[in-house]
GROMACS .gro file of C-alpha atoms in nm:
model
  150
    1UNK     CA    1  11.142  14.848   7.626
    2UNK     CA    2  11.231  14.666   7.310
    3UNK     CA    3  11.604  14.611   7.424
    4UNK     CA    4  11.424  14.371   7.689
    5UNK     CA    5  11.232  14.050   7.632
    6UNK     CA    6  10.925  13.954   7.771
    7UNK     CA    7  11.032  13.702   7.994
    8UNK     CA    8  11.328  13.966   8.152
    9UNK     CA    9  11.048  14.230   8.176
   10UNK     CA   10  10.878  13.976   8.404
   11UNK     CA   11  11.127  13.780   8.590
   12UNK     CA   12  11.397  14.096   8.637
   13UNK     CA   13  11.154  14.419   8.711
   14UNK     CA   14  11.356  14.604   8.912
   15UNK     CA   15  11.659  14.600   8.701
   16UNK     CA   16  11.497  14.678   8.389
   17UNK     CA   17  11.306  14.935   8.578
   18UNK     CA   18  11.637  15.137   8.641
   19UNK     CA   19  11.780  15.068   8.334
   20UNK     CA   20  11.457  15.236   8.167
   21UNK     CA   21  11.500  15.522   8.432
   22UNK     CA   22  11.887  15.568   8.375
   23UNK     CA   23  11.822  15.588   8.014
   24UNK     CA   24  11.494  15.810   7.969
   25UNK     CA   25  11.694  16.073   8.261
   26UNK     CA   26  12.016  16.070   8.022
   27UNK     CA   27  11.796  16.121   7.710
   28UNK     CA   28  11.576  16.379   7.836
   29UNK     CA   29  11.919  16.568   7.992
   30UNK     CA   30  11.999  16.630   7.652
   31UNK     CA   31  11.697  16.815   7.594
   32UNK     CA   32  11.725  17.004   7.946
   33UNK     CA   33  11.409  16.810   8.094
   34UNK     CA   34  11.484  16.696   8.447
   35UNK     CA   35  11.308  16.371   8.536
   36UNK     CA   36  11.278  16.317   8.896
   37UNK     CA   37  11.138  15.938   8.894
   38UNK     CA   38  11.044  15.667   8.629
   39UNK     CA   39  10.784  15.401   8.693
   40UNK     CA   40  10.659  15.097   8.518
   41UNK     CA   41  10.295  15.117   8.627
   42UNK     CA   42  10.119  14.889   8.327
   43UNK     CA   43  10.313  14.631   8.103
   44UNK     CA   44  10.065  14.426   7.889
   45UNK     CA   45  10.159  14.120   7.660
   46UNK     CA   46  10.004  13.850   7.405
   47UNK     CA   47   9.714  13.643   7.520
   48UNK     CA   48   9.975  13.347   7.396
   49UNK     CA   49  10.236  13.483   7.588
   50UNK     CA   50   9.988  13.500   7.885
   51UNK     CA   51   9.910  13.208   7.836
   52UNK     CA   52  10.227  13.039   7.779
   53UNK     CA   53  10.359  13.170   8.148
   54UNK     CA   54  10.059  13.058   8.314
   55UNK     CA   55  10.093  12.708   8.144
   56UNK     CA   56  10.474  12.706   8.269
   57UNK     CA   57  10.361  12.818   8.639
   58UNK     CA   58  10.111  12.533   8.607
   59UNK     CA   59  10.380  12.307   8.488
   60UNK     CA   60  10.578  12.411   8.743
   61UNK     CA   61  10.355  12.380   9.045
   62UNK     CA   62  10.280  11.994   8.890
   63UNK     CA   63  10.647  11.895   8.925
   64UNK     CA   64  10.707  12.006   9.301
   65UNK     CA   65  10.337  11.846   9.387
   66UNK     CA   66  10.475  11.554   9.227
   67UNK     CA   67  10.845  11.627   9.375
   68UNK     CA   68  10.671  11.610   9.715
   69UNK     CA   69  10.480  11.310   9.714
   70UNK     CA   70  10.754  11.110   9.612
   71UNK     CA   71  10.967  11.213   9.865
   72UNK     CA   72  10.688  11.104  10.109
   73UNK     CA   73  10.606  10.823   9.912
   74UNK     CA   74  11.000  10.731  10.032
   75UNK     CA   75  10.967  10.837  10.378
   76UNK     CA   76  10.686  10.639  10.434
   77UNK     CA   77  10.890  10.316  10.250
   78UNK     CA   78  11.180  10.426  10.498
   79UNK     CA   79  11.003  10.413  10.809
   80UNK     CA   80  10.804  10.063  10.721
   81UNK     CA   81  11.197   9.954  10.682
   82UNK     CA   82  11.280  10.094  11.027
   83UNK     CA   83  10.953   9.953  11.171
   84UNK     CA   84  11.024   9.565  11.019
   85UNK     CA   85  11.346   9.611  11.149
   86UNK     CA   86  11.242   9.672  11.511
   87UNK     CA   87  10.965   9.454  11.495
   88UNK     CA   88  11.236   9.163  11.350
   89UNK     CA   89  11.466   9.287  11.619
   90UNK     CA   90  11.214   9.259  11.884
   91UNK     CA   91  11.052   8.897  11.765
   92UNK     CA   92  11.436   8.791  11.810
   93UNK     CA   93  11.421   8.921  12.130
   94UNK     CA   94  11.093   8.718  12.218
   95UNK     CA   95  11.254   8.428  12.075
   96UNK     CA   96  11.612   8.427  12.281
   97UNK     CA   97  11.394   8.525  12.626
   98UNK     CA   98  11.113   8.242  12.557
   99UNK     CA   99  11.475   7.961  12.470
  100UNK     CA  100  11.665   8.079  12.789
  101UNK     CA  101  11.312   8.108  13.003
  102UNK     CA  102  11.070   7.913  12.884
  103UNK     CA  103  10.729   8.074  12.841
  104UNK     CA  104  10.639   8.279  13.105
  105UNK     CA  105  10.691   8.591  12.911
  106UNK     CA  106  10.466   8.451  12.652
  107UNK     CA  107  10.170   8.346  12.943
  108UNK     CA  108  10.233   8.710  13.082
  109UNK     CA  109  10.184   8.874  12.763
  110UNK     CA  110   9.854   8.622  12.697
  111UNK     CA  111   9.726   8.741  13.015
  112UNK     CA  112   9.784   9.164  12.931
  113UNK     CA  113   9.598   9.116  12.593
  114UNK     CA  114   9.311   8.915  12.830
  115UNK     CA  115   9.314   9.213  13.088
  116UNK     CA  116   9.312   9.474  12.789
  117UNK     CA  117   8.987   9.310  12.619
  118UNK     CA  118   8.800   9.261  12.925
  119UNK     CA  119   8.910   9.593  12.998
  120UNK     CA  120   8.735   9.691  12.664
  121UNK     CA  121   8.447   9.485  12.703
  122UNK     CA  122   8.350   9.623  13.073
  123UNK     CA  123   8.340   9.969  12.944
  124UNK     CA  124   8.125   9.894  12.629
  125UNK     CA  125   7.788   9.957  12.681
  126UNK     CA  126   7.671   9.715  12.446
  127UNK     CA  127   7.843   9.407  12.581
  128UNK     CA  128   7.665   9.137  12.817
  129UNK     CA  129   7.825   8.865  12.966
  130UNK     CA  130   7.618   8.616  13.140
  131UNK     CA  131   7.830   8.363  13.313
  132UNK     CA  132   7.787   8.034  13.385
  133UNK     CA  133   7.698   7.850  13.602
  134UNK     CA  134   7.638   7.451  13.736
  135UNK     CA  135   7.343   7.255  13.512
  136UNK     CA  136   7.111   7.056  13.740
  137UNK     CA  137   7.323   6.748  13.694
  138UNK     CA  138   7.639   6.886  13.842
  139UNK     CA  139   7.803   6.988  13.509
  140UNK     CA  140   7.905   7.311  13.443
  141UNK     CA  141   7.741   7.519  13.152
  142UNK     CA  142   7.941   7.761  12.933
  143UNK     CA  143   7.937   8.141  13.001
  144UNK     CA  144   7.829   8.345  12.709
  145UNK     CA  145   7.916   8.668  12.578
  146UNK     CA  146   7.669   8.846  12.363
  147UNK     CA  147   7.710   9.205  12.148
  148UNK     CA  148   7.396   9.323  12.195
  149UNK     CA  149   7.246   9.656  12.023
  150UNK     CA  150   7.014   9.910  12.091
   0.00000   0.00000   0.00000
């Protein structure tokens, strides 16, 4: 065991293990003891020692956490670089369709986000809308939309 350090006894087992066996079989041949099998069933160390591998495991474990969230930190930087791009790439888009057309894809759009909030607002129990209608004069009073809570 003393041929070995403490960090080979750990890290390489299995090969000190048969070294140890190859040995201890060749040594006790020589006093015409046959050893079937050697095991390493209990290995104890320093508490420093201990406490040094445990610190290195710790260390260890505190790179890759930091490994990983800098790597994820630049994922997440890559794909708000591919999402300007497309959203660059599609305000370009807008911008040609609205020169060459005029804007009717700009009133279409307008009218979607007005079908998507009343669609919203129809569904939500806690909306009232109370419309309008013509004051006693002829003129025409504003509707009103009220968030009301229970």
């Amino acid at each position: 065991m003393a041929q070995f350090d403490a960090a080979e006894l750990i890290t390489q087992r299995e090969a000190v293990s048969n070294r140890i066996r190859t040995d201890l079989m060749k040594r006790a041949g020589q006093f015409n003891i046959a050893l079937e099998d050697v095991s390493i069933t209990h290995m104890t160390f320093g508490k420093e020692f201990t406490r040094a591998v445990e610190q290195k495991q710790i260390a260890q474990q505190d790179a890759e956490r930091a490994r990983f969230i800098v790597e994820r930190a630049e994922q997440e930087r890559q794909a708000n670089v591919i999402r300007a791009e497309g959203e660059a790439e599609s305000a370009d888009i807008i911008s040609k369709a609205v020169a060459k057309a005029g804007s009717g894809l700009i009133e279409i759009r307008r009218i979607e986000a007005s079908k998507d909030i009343a669609q919203t607002l129809a569904h939500n129990p806690n909306v009232t809308y109370l419309p309008g209608g013509e004051g006693k004069d002829g003129s025409k009073s504003t509707s009103l939309l009220l968030g009301l809570r229970s």
